[in-house]
Short mmCIF file of C-alpha atoms (C1' of nucleotides) in Angstrom, two decimals:
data_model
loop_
_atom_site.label_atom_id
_atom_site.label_comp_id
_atom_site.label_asym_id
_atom_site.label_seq_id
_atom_site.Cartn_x
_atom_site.Cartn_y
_atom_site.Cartn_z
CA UNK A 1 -50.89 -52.30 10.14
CA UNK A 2 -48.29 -50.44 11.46
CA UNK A 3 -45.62 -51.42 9.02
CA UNK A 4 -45.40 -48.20 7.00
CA UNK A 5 -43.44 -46.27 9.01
CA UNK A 6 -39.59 -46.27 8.11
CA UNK A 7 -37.23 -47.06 10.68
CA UNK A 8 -34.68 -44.68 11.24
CA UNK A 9 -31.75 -45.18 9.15
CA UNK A 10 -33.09 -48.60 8.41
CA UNK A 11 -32.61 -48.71 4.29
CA UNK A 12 -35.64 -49.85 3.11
CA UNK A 13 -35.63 -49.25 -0.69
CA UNK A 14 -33.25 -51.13 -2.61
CA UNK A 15 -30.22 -49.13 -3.96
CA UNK A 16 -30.61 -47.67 -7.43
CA UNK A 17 -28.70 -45.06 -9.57
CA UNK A 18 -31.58 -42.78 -9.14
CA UNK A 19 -31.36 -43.25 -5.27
CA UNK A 20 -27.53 -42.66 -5.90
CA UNK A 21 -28.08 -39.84 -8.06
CA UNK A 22 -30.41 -38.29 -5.81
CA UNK A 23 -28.01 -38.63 -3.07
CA UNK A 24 -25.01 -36.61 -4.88
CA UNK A 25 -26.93 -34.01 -5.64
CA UNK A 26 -27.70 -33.94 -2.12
CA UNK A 27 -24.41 -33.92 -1.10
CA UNK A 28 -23.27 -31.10 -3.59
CA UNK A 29 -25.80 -28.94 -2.93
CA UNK A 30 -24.87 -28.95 1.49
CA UNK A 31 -20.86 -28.91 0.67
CA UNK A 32 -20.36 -28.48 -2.57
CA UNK A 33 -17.98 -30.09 -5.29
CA UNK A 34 -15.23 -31.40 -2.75
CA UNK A 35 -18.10 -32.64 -0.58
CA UNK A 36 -18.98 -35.72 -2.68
CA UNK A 37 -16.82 -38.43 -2.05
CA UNK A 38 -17.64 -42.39 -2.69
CA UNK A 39 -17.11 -42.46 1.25
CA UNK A 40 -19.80 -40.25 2.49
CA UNK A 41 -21.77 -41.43 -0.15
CA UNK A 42 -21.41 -44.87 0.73
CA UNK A 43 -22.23 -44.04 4.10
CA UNK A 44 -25.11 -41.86 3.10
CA UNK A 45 -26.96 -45.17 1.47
CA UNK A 46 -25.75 -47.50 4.04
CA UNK A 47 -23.57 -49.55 1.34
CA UNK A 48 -20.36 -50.51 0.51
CA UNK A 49 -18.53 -48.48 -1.99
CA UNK A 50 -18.72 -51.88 -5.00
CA UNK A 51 -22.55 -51.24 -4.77
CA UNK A 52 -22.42 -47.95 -5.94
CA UNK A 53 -19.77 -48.81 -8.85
CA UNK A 54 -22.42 -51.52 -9.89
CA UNK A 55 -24.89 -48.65 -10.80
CA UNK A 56 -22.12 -46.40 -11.99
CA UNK A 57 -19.06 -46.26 -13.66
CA UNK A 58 -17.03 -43.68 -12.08
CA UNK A 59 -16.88 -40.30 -10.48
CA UNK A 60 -17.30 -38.82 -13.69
CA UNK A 61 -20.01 -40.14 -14.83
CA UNK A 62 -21.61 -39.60 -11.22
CA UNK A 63 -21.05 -36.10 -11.37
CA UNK A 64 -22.19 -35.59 -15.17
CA UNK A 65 -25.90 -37.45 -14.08
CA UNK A 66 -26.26 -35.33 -11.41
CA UNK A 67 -25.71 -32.32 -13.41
CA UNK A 68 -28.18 -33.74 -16.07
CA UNK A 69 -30.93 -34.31 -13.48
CA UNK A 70 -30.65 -31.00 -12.30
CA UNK A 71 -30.51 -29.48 -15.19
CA UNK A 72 -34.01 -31.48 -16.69
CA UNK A 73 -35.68 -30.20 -13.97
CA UNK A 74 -34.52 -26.88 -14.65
CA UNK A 75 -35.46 -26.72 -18.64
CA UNK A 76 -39.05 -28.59 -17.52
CA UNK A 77 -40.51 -25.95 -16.59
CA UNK A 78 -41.72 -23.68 -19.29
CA UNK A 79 -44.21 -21.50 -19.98
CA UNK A 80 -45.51 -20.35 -23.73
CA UNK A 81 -45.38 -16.93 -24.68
CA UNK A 82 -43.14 -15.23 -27.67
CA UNK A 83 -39.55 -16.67 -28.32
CA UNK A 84 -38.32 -13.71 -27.00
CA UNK A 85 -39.95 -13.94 -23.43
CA UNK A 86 -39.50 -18.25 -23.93
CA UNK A 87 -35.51 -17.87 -24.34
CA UNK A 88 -36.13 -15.11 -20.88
CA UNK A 89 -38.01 -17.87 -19.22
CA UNK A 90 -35.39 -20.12 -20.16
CA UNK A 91 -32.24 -18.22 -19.12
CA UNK A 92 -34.46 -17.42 -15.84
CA UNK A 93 -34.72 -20.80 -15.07
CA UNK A 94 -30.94 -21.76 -15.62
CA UNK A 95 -29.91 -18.81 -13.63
CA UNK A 96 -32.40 -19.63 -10.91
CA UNK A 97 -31.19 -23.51 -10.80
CA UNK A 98 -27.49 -22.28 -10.32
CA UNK A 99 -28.73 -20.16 -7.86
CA UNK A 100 -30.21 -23.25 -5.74
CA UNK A 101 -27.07 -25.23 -6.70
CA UNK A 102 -23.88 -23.35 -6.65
CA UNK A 103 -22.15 -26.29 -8.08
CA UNK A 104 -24.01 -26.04 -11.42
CA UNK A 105 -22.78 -23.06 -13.15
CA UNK A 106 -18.96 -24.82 -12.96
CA UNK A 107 -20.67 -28.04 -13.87
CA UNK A 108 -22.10 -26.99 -16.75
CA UNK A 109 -19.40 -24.81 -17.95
CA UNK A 110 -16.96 -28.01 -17.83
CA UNK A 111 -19.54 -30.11 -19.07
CA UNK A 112 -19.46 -27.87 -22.64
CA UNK A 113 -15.95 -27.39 -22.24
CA UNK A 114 -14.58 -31.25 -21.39
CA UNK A 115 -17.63 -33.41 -22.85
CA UNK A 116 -19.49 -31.95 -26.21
CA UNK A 117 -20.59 -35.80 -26.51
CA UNK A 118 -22.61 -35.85 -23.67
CA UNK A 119 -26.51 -35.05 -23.48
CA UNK A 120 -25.70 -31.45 -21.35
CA UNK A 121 -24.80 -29.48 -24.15
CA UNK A 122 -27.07 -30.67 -26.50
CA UNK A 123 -30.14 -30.15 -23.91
CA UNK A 124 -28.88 -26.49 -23.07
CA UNK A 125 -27.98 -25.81 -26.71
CA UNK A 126 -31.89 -27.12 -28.06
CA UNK A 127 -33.23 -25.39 -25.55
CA UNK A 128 -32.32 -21.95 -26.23
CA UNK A 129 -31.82 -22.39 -29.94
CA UNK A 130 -35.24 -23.64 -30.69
CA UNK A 131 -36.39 -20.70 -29.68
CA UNK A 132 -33.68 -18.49 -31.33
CA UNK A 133 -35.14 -20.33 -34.38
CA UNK A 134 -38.26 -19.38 -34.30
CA UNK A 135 -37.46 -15.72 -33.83
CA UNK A 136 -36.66 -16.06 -37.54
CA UNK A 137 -32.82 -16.31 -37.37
CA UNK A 138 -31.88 -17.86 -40.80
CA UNK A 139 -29.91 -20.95 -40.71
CA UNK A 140 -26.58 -19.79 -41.15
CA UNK A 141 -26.98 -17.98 -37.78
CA UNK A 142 -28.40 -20.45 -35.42
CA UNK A 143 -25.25 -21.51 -33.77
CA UNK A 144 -23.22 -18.59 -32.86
CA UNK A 145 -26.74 -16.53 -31.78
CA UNK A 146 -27.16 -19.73 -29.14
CA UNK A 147 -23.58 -19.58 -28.43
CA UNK A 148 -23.99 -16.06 -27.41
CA UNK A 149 -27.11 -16.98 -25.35
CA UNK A 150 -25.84 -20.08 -23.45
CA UNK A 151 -22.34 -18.54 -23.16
CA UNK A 152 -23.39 -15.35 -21.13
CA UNK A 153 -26.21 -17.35 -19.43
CA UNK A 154 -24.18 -19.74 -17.77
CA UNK A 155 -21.22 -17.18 -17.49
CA UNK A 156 -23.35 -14.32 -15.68
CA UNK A 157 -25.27 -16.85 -13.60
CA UNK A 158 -22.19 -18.27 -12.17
CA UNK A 159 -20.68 -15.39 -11.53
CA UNK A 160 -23.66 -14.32 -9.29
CA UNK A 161 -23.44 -17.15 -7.40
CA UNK A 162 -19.72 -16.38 -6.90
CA UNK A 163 -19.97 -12.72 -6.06
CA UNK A 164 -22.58 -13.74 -3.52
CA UNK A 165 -20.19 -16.26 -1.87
CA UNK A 166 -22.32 -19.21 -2.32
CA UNK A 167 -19.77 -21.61 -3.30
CA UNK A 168 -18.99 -22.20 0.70
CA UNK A 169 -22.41 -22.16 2.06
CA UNK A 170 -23.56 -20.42 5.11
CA UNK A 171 -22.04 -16.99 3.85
CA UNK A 172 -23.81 -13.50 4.17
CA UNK A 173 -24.31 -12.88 0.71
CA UNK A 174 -24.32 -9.01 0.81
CA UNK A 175 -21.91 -8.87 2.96
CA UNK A 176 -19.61 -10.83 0.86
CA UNK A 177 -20.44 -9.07 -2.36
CA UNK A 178 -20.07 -5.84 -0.20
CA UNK A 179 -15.99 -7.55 0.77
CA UNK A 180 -15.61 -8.51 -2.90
CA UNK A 181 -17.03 -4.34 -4.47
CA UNK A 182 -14.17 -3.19 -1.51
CA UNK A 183 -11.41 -5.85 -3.45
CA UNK A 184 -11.98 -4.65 -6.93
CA UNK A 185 -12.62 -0.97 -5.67
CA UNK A 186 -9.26 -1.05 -4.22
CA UNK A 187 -7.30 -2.06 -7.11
CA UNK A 188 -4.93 0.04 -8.41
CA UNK A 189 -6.64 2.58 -10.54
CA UNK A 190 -3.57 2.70 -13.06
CA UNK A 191 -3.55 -1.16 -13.66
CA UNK A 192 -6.81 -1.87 -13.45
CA UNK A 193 -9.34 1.47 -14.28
CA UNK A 194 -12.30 -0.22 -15.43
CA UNK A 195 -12.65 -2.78 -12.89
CA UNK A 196 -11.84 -0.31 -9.83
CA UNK A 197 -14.75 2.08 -11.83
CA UNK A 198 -17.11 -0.60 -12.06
CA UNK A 199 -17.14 -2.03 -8.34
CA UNK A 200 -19.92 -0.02 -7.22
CA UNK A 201 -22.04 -1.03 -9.81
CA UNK A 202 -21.73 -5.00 -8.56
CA UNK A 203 -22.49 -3.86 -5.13
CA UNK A 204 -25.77 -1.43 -6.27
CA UNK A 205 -27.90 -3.76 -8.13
CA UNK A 206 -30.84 -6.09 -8.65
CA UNK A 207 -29.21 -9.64 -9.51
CA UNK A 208 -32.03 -10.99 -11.68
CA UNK A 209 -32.65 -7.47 -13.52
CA UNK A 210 -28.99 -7.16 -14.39
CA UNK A 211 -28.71 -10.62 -15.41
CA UNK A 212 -31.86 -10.27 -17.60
CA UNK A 213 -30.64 -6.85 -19.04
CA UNK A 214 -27.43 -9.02 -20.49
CA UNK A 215 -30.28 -11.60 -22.21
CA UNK A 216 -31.72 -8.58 -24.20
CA UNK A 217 -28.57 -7.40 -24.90
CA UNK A 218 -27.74 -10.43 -26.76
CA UNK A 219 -31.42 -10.70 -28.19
CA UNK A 220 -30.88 -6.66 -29.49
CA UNK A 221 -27.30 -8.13 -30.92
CA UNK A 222 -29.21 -11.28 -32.52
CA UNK A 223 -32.28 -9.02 -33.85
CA UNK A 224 -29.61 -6.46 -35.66
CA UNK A 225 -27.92 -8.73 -37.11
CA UNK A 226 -30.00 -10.95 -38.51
CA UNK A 227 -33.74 -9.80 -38.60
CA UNK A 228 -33.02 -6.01 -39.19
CA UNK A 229 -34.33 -5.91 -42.70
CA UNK A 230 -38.01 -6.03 -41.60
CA UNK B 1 36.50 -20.93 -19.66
CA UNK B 2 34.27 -24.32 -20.31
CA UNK B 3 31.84 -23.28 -17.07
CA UNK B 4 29.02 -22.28 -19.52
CA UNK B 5 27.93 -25.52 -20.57
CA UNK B 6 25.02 -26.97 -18.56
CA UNK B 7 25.07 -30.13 -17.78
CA UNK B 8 21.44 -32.16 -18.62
CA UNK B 9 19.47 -32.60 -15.38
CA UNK B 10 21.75 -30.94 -12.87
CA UNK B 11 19.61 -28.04 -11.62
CA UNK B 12 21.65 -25.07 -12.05
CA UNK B 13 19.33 -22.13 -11.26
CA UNK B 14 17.71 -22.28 -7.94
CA UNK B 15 14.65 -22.98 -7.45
CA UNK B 16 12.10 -19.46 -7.72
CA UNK B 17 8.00 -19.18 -7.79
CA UNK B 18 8.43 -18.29 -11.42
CA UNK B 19 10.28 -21.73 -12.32
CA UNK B 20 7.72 -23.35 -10.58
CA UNK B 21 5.09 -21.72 -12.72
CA UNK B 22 6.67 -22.01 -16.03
CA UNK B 23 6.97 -25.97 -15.03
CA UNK B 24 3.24 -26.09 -14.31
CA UNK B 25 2.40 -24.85 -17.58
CA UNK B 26 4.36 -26.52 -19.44
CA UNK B 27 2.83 -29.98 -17.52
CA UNK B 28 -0.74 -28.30 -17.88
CA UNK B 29 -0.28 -27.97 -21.69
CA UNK B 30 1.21 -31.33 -22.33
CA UNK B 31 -0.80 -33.51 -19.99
CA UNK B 32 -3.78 -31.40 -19.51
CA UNK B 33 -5.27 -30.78 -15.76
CA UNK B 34 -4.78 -34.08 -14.25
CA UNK B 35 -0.76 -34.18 -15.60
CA UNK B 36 -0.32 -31.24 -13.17
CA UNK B 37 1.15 -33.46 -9.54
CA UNK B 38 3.27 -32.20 -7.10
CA UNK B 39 5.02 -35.68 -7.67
CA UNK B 40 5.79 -34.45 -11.35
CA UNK B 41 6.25 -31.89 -10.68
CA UNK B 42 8.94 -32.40 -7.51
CA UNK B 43 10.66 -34.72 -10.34
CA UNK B 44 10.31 -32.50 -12.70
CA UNK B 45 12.33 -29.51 -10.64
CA UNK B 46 14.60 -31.93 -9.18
CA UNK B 47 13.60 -31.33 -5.43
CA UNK B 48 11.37 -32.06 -2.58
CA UNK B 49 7.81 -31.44 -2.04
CA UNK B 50 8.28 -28.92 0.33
CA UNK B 51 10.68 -27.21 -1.77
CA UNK B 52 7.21 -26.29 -3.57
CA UNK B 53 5.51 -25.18 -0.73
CA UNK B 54 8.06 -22.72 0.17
CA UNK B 55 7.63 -20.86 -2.72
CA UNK B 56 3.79 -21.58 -3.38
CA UNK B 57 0.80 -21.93 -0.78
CA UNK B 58 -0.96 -24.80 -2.13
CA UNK B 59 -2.05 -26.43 -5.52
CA UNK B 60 -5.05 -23.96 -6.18
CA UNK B 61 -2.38 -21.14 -5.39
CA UNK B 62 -0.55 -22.78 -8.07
CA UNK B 63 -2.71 -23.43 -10.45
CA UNK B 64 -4.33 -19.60 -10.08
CA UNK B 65 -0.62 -18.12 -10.58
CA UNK B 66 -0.21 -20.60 -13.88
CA UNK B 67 -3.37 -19.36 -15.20
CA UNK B 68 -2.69 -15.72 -14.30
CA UNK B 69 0.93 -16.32 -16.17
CA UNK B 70 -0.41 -17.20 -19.30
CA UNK B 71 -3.31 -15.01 -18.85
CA UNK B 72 -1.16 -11.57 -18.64
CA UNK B 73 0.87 -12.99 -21.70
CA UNK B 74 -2.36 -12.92 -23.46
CA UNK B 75 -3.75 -9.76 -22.90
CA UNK B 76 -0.05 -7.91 -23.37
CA UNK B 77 0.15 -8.20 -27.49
CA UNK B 78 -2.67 -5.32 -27.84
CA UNK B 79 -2.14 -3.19 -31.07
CA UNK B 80 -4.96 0.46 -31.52
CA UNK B 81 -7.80 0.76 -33.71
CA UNK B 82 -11.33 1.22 -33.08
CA UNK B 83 -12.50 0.37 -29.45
CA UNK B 84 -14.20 -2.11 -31.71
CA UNK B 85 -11.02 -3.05 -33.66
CA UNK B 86 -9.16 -3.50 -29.86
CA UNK B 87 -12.19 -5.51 -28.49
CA UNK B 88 -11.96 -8.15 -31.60
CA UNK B 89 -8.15 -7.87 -31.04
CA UNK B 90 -8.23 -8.58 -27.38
CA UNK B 91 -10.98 -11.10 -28.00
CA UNK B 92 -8.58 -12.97 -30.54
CA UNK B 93 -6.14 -13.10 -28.41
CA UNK B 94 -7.58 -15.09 -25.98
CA UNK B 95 -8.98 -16.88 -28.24
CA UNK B 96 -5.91 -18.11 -29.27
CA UNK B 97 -4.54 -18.40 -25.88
CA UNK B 98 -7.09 -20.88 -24.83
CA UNK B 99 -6.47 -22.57 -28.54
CA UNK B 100 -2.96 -22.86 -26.98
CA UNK B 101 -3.69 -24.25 -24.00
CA UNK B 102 -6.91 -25.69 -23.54
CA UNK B 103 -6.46 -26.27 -20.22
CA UNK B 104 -6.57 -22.24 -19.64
CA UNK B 105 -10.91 -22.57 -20.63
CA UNK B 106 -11.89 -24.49 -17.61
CA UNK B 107 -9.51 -22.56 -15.62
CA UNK B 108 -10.29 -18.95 -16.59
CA UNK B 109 -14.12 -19.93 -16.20
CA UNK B 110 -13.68 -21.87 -12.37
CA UNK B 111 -11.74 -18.16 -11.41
CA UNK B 112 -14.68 -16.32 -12.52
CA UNK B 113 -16.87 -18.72 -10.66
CA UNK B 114 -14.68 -19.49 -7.59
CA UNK B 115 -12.36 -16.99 -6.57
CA UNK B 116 -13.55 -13.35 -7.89
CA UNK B 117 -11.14 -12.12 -5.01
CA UNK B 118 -8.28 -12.58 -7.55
CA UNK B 119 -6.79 -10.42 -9.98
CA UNK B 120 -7.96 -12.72 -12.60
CA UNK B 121 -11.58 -11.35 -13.00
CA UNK B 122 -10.59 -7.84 -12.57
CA UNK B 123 -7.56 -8.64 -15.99
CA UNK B 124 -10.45 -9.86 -18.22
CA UNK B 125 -12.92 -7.43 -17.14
CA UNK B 126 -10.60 -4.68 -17.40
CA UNK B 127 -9.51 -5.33 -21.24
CA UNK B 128 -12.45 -5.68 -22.06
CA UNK B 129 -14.50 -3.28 -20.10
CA UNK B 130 -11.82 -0.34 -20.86
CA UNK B 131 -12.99 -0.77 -24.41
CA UNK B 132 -16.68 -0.73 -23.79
CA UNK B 133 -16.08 2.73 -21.72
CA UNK B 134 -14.45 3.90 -24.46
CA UNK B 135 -17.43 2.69 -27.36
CA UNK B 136 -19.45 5.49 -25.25
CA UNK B 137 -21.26 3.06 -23.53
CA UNK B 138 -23.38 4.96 -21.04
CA UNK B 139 -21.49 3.99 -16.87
CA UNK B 140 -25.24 2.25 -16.18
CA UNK B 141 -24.39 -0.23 -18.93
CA UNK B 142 -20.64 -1.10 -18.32
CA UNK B 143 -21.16 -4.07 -16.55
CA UNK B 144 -24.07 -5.90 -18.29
CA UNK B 145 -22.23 -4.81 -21.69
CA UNK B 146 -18.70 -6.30 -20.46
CA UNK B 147 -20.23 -9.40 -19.01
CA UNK B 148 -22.01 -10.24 -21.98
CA UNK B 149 -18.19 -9.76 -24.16
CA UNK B 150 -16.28 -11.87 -21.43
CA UNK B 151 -19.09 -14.71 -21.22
CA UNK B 152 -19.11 -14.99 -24.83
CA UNK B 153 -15.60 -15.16 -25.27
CA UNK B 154 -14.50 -17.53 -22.46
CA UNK B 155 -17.14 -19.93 -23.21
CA UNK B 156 -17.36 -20.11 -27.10
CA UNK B 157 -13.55 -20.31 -26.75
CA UNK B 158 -13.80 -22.74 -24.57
CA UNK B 159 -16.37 -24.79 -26.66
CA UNK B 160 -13.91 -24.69 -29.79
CA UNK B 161 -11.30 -26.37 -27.87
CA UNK B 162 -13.95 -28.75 -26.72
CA UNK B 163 -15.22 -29.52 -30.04
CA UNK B 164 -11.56 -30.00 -31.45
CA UNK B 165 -11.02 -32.91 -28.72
CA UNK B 166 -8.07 -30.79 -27.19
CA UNK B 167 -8.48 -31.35 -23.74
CA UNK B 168 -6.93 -34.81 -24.61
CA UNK B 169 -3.93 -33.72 -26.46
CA UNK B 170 -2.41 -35.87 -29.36
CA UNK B 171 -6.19 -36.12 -31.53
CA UNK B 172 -6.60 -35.37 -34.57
CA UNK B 173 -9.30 -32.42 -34.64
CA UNK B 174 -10.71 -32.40 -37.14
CA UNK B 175 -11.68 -36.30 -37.11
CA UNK B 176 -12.80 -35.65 -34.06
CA UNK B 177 -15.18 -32.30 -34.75
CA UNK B 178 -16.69 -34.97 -37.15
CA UNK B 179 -17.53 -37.51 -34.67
CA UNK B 180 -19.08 -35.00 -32.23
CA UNK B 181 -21.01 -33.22 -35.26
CA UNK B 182 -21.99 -36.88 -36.21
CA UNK B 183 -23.42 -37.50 -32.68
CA UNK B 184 -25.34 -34.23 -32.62
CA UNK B 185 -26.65 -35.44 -35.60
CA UNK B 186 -27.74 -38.65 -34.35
CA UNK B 187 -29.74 -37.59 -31.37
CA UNK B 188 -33.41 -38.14 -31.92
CA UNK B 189 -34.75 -35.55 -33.47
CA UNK B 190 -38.27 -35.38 -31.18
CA UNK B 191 -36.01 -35.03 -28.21
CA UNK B 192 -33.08 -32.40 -29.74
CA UNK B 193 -34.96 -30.86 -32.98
CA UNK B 194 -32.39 -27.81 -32.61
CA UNK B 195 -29.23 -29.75 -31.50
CA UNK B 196 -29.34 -32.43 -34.23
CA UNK B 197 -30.50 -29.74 -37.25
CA UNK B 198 -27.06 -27.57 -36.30
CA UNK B 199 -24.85 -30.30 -36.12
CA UNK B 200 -23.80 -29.63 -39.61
CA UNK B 201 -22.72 -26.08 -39.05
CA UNK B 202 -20.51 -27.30 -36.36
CA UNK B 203 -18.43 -29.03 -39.33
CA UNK B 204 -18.62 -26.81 -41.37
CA UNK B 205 -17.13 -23.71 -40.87
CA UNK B 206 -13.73 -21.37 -39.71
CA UNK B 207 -13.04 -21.87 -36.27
CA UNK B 208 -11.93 -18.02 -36.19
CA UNK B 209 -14.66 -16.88 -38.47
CA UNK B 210 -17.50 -18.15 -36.31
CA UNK B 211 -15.75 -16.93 -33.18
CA UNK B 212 -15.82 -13.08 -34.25
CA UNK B 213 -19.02 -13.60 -35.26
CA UNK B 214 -20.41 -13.94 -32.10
CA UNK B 215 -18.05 -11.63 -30.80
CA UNK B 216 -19.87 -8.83 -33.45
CA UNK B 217 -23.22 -9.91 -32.37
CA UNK B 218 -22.92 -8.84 -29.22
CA UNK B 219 -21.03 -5.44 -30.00
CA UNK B 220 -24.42 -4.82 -32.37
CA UNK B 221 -26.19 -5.84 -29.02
CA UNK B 222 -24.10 -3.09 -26.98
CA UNK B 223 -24.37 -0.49 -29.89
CA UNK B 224 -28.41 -1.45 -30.40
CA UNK B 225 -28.86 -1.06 -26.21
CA UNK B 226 -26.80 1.81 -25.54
CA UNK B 227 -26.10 3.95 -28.77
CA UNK B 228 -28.54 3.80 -31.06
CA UNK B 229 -29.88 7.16 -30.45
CA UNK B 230 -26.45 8.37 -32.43
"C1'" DA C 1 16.44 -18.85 4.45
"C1'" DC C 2 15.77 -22.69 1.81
"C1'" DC C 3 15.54 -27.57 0.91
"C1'" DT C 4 14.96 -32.94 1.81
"C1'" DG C 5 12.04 -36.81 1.87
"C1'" DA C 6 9.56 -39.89 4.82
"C1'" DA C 7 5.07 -39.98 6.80
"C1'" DC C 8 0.07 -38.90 7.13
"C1'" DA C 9 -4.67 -38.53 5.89
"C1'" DC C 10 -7.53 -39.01 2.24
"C1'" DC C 11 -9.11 -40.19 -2.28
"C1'" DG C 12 -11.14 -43.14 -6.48
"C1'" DT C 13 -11.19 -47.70 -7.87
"C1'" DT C 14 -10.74 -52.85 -7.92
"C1'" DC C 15 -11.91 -57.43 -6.83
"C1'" DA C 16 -12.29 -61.81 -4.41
"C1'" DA C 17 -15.78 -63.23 -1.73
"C1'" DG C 18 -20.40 -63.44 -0.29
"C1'" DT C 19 -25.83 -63.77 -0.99
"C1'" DA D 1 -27.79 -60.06 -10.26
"C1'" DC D 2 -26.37 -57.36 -6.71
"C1'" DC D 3 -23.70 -56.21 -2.65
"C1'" DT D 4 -19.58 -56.22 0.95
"C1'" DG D 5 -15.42 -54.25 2.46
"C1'" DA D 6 -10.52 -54.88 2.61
"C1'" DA D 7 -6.77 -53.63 -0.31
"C1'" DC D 8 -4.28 -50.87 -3.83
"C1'" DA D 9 -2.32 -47.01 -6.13
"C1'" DC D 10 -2.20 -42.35 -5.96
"C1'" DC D 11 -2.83 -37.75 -4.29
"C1'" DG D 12 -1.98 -33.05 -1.57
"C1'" DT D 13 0.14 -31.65 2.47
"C1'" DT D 14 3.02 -31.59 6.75
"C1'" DC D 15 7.11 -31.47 9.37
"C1'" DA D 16 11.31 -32.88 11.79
"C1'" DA D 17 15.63 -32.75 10.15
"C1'" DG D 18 19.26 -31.03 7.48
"C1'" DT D 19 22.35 -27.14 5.13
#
DNA sequence: ACCTGAACACCGTTCAAGT
DNA sequence: ACCTGAACACCGTTCAAGT
């Protein structure tokens, strides 16, 4: 009768590579990339560090299913609508999941950037482009309008995360963005004009709106250039 | 009279930050990230591992100052023009950078999203977002408008590398552009409709072309947004 | 001031041995 | 089939000692 309730640190489930899975991400998310390490982890799931090598092969893959999980959950939930507002709800989403998990946006970037044969950058890539599809993009433009798309959606969302300090957790966030506007506001005005012009504007804004502002940017570029005749 | 002559190994300059650099590069290019060891590297230079750390804080310091090397190398060979002209130009050339050292993707993308403290950020914002202020971009827009550019260009650069199998040097690329377009291909197309339909394009096109492409899309996107009331 | 190189703490990975 | 955990090779970094 009263056998349901789980002891302690008592493991009761047997270990799986979801359960392992479930555990980097875990890890990642409280310390970040140099937090997961097969010894923590093994501690984590009460195991020796052969048991998690029977469920996976390396480190690398480790890292590349946690990014996938995350990034499932991420591109699950969607809503209907036109493309337009579907590749919005889209970008939203990514931007919001590298907003819970820091680690992402460098995850993903190197994911595109080191493995093109893995499932990440197909998922990302189908996601948005499906939709740039059906806002009547002809063929021959399909890749490089979801380049654009995926490449300033993962590039502006990580760099959020990194003006706001949230690669070490447990920072202020506007204070750090406030320390990082001071850095680029007090860069030498000959050397570098634009960026000492433009710090205020990175201190002054609405994170989401800005980052949104950028995705119909790229939908105006994508619309000019290729559905303009109508 | 003879005293000119160096002799192989013997080190005859002493050891500065800027040797120490130029020998990280020149590891980073031929081995890729994980050639870059402060064993090499010690045997490399003919010296001690503190040697190093007199002249450099730690590996990221080292690894930041490499990419900021080949970074300002980059961005010197600007020619005039159009803002648009100098924003292709600019684009190109780090393009091509990153086509020279693959290694420099990864990198330029984990500053953005790691360390905006740097002067890295503020260098690629800067050539590019000089050029935007000077398209007549309105100051409201700078940002969004130069984020979109930089994103673009770091990650479809970055992607082209990928695609060509780079990051492991010694590959033939364009055998191996065919095997990842072949795997796009062969992912189900229930699951990746978008991803397996534009594998074909991925084969089949300029490198270059398709890179300016995007880089025009977005400049219609900036021109659309901001001046179309010209 | 600059360099040497052994030593330290830590890491991913392997593998004989267990059940 | 699945797990244990000691051992291995390798890494970044430190530091007493040299010049």
């Amino acid at each position: 009768m009263a056998t349901t309730r789980a002891s302690r640190s008592r493991r009761t489930d047997s270990l799986t590579r979801e359960r392992i899975i479930a555990a980097a991400v875990e890890l990642l998310d409280a310390q970040g990339e140099s937090g997961l390490t097969f010894r923590v982890l093994t501690q984590r799931l009460a195991t020796g560090a052969g048991a998690i090598y029977w469920h996976v092969a390396n480190k690398e893959e480790l890292l590349t299913a946690a990014t996938e999980s995350v990034l499932v959950a991420a591109l699950a939930r969607e809503v209907g609508g036109s493309p337009e507002e579907e590749i919005r709800a889209v970008a939203l989403g990514l931007f919001e999941a590298i907003d819970d998990h820091p680690w992402l946006a460098t995850q993903l970037s190197t994911e595109l950037a080191r493995n093109p044969r893995g499932t990440v950058a197909p998922r990302i890539f189908d996601a948005v482009g499906r939709r740039v599809r059906a806002l009547g993009v002809p063929e021959r433009g399909w890749f490089t309008a979801s380049s654009a798309l995926v490449h300033y959606v993962l590039g502006a969302a990580g760099q959020n995360v990194a003006n706001a300090g949230a690669a070490d957790p447990g920072i202020d966030r506007s204070a750090f963005l406030d320390s990082v506007s001071a850095e680029w506001e007090a860069l030498d005005a000959d050397d570098f004009p634009f960026a000492s012009a433009v710090a205020g504007q990175m201190r002054d804004h609405d994170d989401r709106e800005q980052f949104l502002a950028g995705v119909d940017l790229v939908l105006a570029g994508i619309t000019t250039v290729h559905l303009s005749g109508e």
